[in-house]
Coordinates of N, CA and C in Angstrom, one line a residue:
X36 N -2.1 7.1 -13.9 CA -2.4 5.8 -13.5 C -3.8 5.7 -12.9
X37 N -4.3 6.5 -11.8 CA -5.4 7.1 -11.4 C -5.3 6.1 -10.2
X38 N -7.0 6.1 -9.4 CA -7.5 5.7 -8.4 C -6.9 4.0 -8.1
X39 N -6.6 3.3 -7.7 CA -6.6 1.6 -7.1 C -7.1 1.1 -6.1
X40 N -8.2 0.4 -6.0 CA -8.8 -0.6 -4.8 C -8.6 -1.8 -4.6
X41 N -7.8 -1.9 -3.8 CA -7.3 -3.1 -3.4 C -7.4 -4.1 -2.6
X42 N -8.5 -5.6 -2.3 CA -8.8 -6.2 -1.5 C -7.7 -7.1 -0.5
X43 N -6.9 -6.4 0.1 CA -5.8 -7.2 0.8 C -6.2 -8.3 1.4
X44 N -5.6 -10.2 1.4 CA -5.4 -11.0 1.6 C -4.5 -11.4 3.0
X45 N -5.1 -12.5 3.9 CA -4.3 -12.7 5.0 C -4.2 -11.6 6.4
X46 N -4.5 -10.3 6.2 CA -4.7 -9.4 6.6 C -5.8 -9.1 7.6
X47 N -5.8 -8.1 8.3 CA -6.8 -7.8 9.2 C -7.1 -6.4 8.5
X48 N -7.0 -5.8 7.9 CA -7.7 -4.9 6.7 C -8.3 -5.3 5.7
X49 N -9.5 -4.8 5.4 CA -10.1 -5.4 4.3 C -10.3 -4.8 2.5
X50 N -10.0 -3.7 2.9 CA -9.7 -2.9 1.5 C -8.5 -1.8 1.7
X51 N -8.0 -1.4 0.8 CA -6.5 -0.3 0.6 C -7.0 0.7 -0.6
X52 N -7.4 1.5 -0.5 CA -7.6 2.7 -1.7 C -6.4 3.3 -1.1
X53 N -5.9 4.1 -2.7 CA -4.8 5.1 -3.2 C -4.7 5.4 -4.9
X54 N -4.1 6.6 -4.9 CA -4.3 6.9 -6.3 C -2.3 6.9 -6.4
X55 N -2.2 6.8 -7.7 CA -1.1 6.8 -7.8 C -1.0 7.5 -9.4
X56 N 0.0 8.5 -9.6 CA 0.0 9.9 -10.5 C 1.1 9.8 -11.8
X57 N 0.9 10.4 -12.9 CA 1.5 10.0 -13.9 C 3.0 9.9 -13.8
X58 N 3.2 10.3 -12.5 CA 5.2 10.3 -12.3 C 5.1 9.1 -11.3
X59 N 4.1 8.1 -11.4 CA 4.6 6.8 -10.5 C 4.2 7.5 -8.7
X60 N 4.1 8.3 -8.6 CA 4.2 8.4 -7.1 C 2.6 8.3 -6.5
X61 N 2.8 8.5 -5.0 CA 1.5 7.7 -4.2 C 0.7 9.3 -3.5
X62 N -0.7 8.8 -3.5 CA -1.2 9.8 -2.7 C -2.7 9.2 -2.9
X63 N -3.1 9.9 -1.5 CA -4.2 9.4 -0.5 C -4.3 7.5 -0.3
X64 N -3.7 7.4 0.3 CA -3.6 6.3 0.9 C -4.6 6.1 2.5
X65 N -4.9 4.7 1.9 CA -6.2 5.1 3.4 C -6.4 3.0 3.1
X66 N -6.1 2.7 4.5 CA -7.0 1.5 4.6 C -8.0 1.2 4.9
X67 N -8.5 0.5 5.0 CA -10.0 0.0 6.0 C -9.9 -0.9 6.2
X68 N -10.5 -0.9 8.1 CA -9.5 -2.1 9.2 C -8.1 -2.7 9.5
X69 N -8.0 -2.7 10.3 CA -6.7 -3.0 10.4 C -6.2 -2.4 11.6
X70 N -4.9 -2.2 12.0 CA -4.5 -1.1 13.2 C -4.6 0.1 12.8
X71 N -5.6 0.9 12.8 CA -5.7 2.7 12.6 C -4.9 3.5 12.6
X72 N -4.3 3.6 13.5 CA -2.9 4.3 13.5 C -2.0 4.0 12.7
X73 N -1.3 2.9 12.8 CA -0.3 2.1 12.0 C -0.3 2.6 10.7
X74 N -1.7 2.1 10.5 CA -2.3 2.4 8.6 C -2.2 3.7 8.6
X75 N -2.9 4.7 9.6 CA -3.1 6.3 8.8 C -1.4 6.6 8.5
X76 N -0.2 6.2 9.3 CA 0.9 6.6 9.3 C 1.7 6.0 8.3
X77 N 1.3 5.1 7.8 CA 2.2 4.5 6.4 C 1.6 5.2 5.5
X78 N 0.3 5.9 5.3 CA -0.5 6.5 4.2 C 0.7 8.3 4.6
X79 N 0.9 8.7 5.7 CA 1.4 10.2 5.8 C 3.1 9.8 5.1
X80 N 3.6 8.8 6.0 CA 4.9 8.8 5.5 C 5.3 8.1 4.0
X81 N 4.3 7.7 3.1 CA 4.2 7.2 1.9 C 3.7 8.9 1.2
X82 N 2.9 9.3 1.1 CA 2.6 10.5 0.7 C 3.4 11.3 -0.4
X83 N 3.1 11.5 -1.6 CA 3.9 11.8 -2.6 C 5.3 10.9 -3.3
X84 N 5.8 10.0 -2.4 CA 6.7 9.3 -2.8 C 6.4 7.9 -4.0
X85 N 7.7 7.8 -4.4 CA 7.9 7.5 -5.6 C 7.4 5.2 -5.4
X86 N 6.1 5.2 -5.8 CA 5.3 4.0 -5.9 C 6.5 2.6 -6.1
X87 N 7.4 2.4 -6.9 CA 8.1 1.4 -6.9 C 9.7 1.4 -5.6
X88 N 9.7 2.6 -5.4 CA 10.6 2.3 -3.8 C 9.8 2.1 -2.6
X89 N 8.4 2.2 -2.6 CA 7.8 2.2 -1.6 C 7.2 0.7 -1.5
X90 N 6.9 0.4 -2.6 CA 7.1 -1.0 -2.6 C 8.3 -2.0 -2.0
X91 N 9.4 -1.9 -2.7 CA 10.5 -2.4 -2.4 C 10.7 -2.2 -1.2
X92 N 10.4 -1.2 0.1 CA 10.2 -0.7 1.1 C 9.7 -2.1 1.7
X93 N 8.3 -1.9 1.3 CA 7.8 -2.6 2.5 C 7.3 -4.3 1.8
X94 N 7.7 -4.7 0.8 CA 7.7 -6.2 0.7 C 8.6 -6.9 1.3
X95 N 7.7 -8.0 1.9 CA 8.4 -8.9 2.7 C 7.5 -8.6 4.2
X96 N 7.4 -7.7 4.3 CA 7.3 -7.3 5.5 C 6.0 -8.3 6.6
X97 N 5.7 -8.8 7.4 CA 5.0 -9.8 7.9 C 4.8 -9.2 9.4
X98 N 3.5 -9.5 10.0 CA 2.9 -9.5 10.5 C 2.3 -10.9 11.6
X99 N 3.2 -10.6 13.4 CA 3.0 -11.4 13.8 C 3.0 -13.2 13.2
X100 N 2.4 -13.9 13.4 CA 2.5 -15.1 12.9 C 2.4 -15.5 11.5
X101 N 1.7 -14.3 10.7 CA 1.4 -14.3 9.4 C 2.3 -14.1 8.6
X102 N 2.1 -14.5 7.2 CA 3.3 -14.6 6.2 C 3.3 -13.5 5.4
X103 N 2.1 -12.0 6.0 CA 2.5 -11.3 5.2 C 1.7 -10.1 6.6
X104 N 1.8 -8.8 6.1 CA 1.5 -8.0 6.8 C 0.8 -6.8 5.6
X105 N 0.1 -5.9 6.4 CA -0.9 -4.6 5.7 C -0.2 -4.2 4.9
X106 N 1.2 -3.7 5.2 CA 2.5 -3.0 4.3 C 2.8 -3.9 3.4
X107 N 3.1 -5.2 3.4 CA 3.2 -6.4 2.2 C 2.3 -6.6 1.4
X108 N 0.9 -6.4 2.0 CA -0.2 -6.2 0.7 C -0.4 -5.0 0.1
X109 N 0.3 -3.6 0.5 CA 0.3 -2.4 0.1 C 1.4 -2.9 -1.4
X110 N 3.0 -3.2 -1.2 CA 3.4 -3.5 -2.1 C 3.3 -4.3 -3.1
X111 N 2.4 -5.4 -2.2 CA 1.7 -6.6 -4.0 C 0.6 -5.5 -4.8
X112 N 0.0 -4.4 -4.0 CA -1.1 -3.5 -4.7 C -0.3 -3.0 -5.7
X113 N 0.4 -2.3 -5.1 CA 1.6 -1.2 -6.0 C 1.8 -2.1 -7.3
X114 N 2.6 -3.2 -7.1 CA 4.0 -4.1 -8.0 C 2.3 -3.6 -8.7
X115 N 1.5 -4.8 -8.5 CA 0.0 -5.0 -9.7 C -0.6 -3.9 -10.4
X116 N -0.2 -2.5 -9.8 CA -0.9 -1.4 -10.7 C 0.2 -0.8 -11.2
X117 N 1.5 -0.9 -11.5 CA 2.4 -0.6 -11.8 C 3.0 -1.3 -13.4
X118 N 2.8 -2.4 -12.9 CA 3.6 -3.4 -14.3 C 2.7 -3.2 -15.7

């Protein structure tokens, strides 16, 4: 499937790179902006795992007042380089 850049929306991150590998699964995940920690630790605990449950995982998921959160734009990335 290869490399994806992804400009997340509504967010306090402004870009999402990850590559994702001919068996669907995720690796090097890395945000830019956003909560640092938060983000490097959804990139460690996503790591090799399988791209459409990690989706399913974290859609929906929202952020304070907002109607979506960094992990909800991680899964609209996914669903869009997937289908």
């Amino acid at each position: 499937m290869g490399h994806i850049t992804f400009a997340p929306k509504g967010v306090c991150s402004v870009k999402l790179d990850f590559d994702i590998d001919e068996d669907k699964k995720l690796h090097n995940v890395k945000f830019v902006g956003g909560c640092n920690g938060n983000l490097k630790a959804i990139g460690k605990l996503v790591e090799g795992r399988d791209a459409s449950e990690v989706a399913d995982i974290l859609r929906g998921n929202t952020c304070g007042f907002r109607s979506t959160s960094c992990a909800d734009q991680f899964a609209r990335a996914i669903d869009e380089s997937i289908q």
